[in-house]
């Protein structure tokens, strides 16, 4: 999974404009990886903050078994 923590970063890598991006997983992969666009965690982006895409990413990471075992 490749996750971008801003639409600006995703737009540069995906060669598109920010207004064409939506938060969450994209249908089109990038170098055979799933792509997820996330709201920025910057305080300057407080008005576009939404935890939903972050939760979707966490669920997908858990589903793939990529999350470290909390039990050690």
Coordinates of N, CA, C and O in Angstrom, one line a residue:
X1 N 0.9 -1.2 0.0 CA 0.0 0.0 0.0 C 0.9 1.2 0.0 O 1.8 1.3 0.8
X2 N 0.6 2.2 -0.9 CA 1.2 3.5 -0.9 C 0.2 4.5 -0.4 O -0.9 4.6 -1.0
X3 N 0.5 5.2 0.7 CA -0.4 6.2 1.2 C 0.2 7.6 1.1 O 1.3 7.8 1.6
X4 N -0.6 8.5 0.6 CA -0.2 9.9 0.5 C -0.9 10.6 1.6 O -2.1 10.5 1.7
X5 N -0.2 11.4 2.4 CA -0.9 12.2 3.5 C -1.2 13.6 3.1 O -1.4 14.5 3.9
X6 N -1.4 13.8 1.8 CA -2.0 15.0 1.3 C -2.4 14.9 -0.2 O -1.8 14.0 -0.9
X7 N -3.4 15.6 -0.6 CA -3.8 15.6 -2.0 C -2.7 16.1 -2.9 O -2.5 15.7 -4.0
X8 N -1.9 17.1 -2.4 CA -0.8 17.7 -3.1 C 0.2 16.7 -3.5 O 0.6 16.5 -4.6
X9 N 0.7 15.9 -2.5 CA 1.7 14.9 -2.7 C 1.2 13.8 -3.7 O 1.9 13.4 -4.6
X10 N -0.1 13.4 -3.5 CA -0.7 12.4 -4.4 C -0.8 13.0 -5.8 O -0.5 12.2 -6.8
X11 N -1.2 14.2 -5.9 CA -1.3 14.8 -7.3 C 0.0 14.8 -8.0 O 0.0 14.6 -9.3
X12 N 1.1 15.1 -7.4 CA 2.4 15.1 -8.0 C 2.8 13.7 -8.5 O 3.2 13.5 -9.6
X13 N 2.7 12.8 -7.6 CA 3.0 11.4 -7.9 C 2.1 10.8 -9.0 O 2.6 10.0 -9.8
X14 N 0.9 11.1 -8.9 CA -0.1 10.5 -9.8 C -0.3 11.3 -11.1 O -1.1 11.0 -12.0
X15 N 0.4 12.4 -11.2 CA 0.3 13.3 -12.3 C -1.1 13.7 -12.7 O -1.6 13.6 -13.8
X16 N -1.8 14.3 -11.7 CA -3.2 14.8 -11.8 C -3.3 16.0 -11.0 O -2.4 16.4 -10.3
X17 N -4.5 16.6 -11.0 CA -4.7 17.8 -10.2 C -5.4 17.4 -8.9 O -6.1 16.4 -8.8
X18 N -5.2 18.2 -7.8 CA -5.8 17.9 -6.5 C -7.3 17.8 -6.6 O -7.9 17.0 -5.9
X19 N -8.0 18.6 -7.4 CA -9.4 18.6 -7.5 C -10.0 17.4 -8.1 O -11.2 17.1 -8.0
X20 N -9.1 16.6 -8.7 CA -9.6 15.3 -9.3 C -9.4 14.1 -8.4 O -9.8 13.0 -8.7
X21 N -8.8 14.4 -7.2 CA -8.6 13.3 -6.2 C -9.6 13.4 -5.1 O -10.1 14.4 -4.7
X22 N -10.0 12.2 -4.7 CA -10.8 12.0 -3.5 C -10.1 11.2 -2.4 O -9.2 10.5 -2.8
X23 N -10.4 11.4 -1.2 CA -9.7 10.7 -0.1 C -10.2 9.2 -0.1 O -11.3 8.9 -0.5
X24 N -9.2 8.4 0.2 CA -9.5 6.9 0.3 C -8.7 6.2 -0.8 O -7.8 6.7 -1.4
X25 N -9.0 4.9 -0.9 CA -8.3 4.1 -1.9 C -8.7 4.4 -3.3 O -9.9 4.7 -3.6
X26 N -7.8 4.4 -4.2 CA -8.0 4.6 -5.6 C -8.2 3.3 -6.3 O -7.7 2.2 -5.9
X27 N -9.0 3.3 -7.4 CA -9.2 2.1 -8.2 C -8.0 1.7 -9.0 O -7.7 0.5 -9.2
X28 N -7.2 2.7 -9.4 CA -6.0 2.4 -10.2 C -4.7 2.2 -9.3 O -4.5 3.1 -8.5
X29 N -4.0 1.1 -9.5 CA -2.8 0.9 -8.7 C -1.6 1.8 -9.2 O -1.7 2.3 -10.3
X30 N -0.6 1.9 -8.4 CA 0.6 2.5 -8.8 C 1.8 1.5 -8.6 O 2.0 1.1 -7.4
X31 N 2.5 1.1 -9.6 CA 3.5 0.2 -9.5 C 3.1 -1.1 -8.8 O 3.7 -1.5 -7.8
X32 N 1.9 -1.6 -9.1 CA 1.3 -2.8 -8.6 C 1.0 -2.7 -7.1 O 0.8 -3.7 -6.4
X33 N 0.9 -1.5 -6.6 CA 0.5 -1.2 -5.2 C -0.8 -0.5 -5.1 O -1.1 0.3 -6.0
X34 N -1.6 -0.8 -4.1 CA -2.8 0.0 -3.9 C -2.4 1.4 -3.4 O -1.4 1.6 -2.7
X35 N -3.2 2.4 -3.8 CA -2.9 3.8 -3.5 C -4.1 4.3 -2.6 O -5.2 4.1 -3.0
X36 N -3.7 5.0 -1.5 CA -4.7 5.6 -0.6 C -4.3 7.0 -0.5 O -3.1 7.3 -0.1
X37 N -5.2 7.9 -0.7 CA -5.0 9.3 -0.5 C -5.7 9.7 0.8 O -6.9 9.4 1.1
X38 N -4.9 10.3 1.7 CA -5.4 10.6 3.1 C -5.4 12.1 3.3 O -4.5 12.8 2.8
X39 N -6.2 12.6 4.2 CA -6.2 14.0 4.6 C -4.9 14.3 5.3 O -4.4 13.5 6.1
X40 N -4.4 15.5 5.1 CA -3.1 15.9 5.8 C -3.3 16.0 7.3 O -4.4 16.3 7.7
X41 N -2.3 15.6 8.0 CA -2.3 15.7 9.5 C -1.9 17.1 9.9 O -1.8 17.4 11.1
X42 N -1.5 18.0 9.0 CA -1.1 19.3 9.3 C -2.2 20.1 10.0 O -3.4 20.0 9.6
X43 N -1.8 20.9 10.9 CA -2.8 21.8 11.6 C -3.4 22.8 10.6 O -4.6 23.3 10.8
X44 N -2.7 23.1 9.5 CA -3.2 24.0 8.5 C -4.4 23.4 7.7 O -5.1 24.1 7.0
X45 N -4.5 22.1 7.8 CA -5.5 21.4 7.0 C -6.7 20.9 7.9 O -7.5 20.0 7.5
X46 N -6.9 21.6 9.0 CA -7.9 21.2 10.0 C -9.3 21.2 9.3 O -10.1 20.3 9.7
X47 N -9.6 22.0 8.4 CA -10.9 22.1 7.8 C -11.2 21.0 6.8 O -12.4 20.7 6.5
X48 N -10.2 20.3 6.4 CA -10.4 19.1 5.5 C -10.2 17.8 6.2 O -10.2 16.7 5.6
X49 N -10.0 17.8 7.5 CA -9.7 16.6 8.2 C -10.9 15.7 8.3 O -12.0 16.1 8.5
X50 N -10.6 14.4 8.1 CA -11.6 13.4 8.2 C -10.9 12.1 8.5 O -10.0 11.6 7.8
X51 N -11.3 11.5 9.6 CA -10.7 10.3 10.1 C -11.0 9.0 9.3 O -10.3 8.0 9.3
X52 N -12.1 9.1 8.6 CA -12.6 7.9 7.8 C -11.6 7.3 6.9 O -11.4 6.1 7.0
X53 N -10.9 8.0 6.0 CA -9.9 7.4 5.2 C -8.8 6.7 6.0 O -8.2 5.7 5.6
X54 N -8.4 7.3 7.1 CA -7.3 6.8 8.0 C -7.8 5.4 8.5 O -7.0 4.5 8.6
X55 N -9.1 5.4 8.9 CA -9.6 4.1 9.5 C -9.7 3.0 8.4 O -9.4 1.9 8.7
X56 N -10.1 3.4 7.2 CA -10.1 2.5 6.1 C -8.7 1.9 5.8 O -8.5 0.7 5.5
X57 N -7.7 2.8 5.8 CA -6.3 2.3 5.6 C -5.9 1.4 6.7 O -5.3 0.3 6.5
X58 N -6.2 1.7 8.0 CA -5.9 0.8 9.1 C -6.5 -0.6 8.9 O -5.9 -1.6 9.2
X59 N -7.8 -0.6 8.5 CA -8.5 -1.8 8.3 C -7.8 -2.7 7.2 O -7.7 -3.9 7.4
X60 N -7.4 -2.0 6.2 CA -6.8 -2.7 5.1 C -5.4 -3.3 5.5 O -5.1 -4.4 5.1
X61 N -4.7 -2.5 6.2 CA -3.4 -3.0 6.7 C -3.6 -4.2 7.6 O -2.9 -5.2 7.5
X62 N -4.6 -4.1 8.5 CA -4.8 -5.3 9.4 C -5.3 -6.5 8.5 O -4.8 -7.6 8.8
X63 N -6.1 -6.3 7.5 CA -6.6 -7.3 6.7 C -5.4 -8.0 5.9 O -5.4 -9.2 5.8
X64 N -4.4 -7.2 5.5 CA -3.3 -7.8 4.8 C -2.3 -8.5 5.8 O -1.3 -9.1 5.3
X65 N -2.5 -8.3 7.0 CA -1.6 -8.9 8.0 C -0.3 -8.1 8.1 O 0.7 -8.6 8.6
X66 N -0.3 -6.9 7.7 CA 1.0 -6.1 7.8 C 1.2 -5.3 9.1 O 2.2 -4.8 9.3
X67 N 0.1 -5.3 9.9 CA 0.3 -4.6 11.2 C 1.1 -5.5 12.2 O 1.0 -6.7 12.2
X68 N 2.0 -4.8 12.9 CA 2.9 -5.6 13.8 C 2.0 -6.1 14.9 O 1.0 -5.6 15.3
X69 N 2.4 -7.3 15.5 CA 1.7 -7.9 16.5 C 1.9 -7.1 17.8 O 3.0 -6.9 18.3
X70 N 0.8 -6.7 18.4 CA 0.9 -5.8 19.6 C 1.4 -6.6 20.8 O 1.9 -6.1 21.7
X71 N 1.3 -8.0 20.7 CA 1.7 -8.8 21.8 C 3.2 -9.0 21.9 O 3.7 -9.5 22.8
X72 N 3.9 -8.6 20.8 CA 5.4 -8.7 20.8 C 5.8 -9.9 20.2 O 6.9 -10.4 20.2

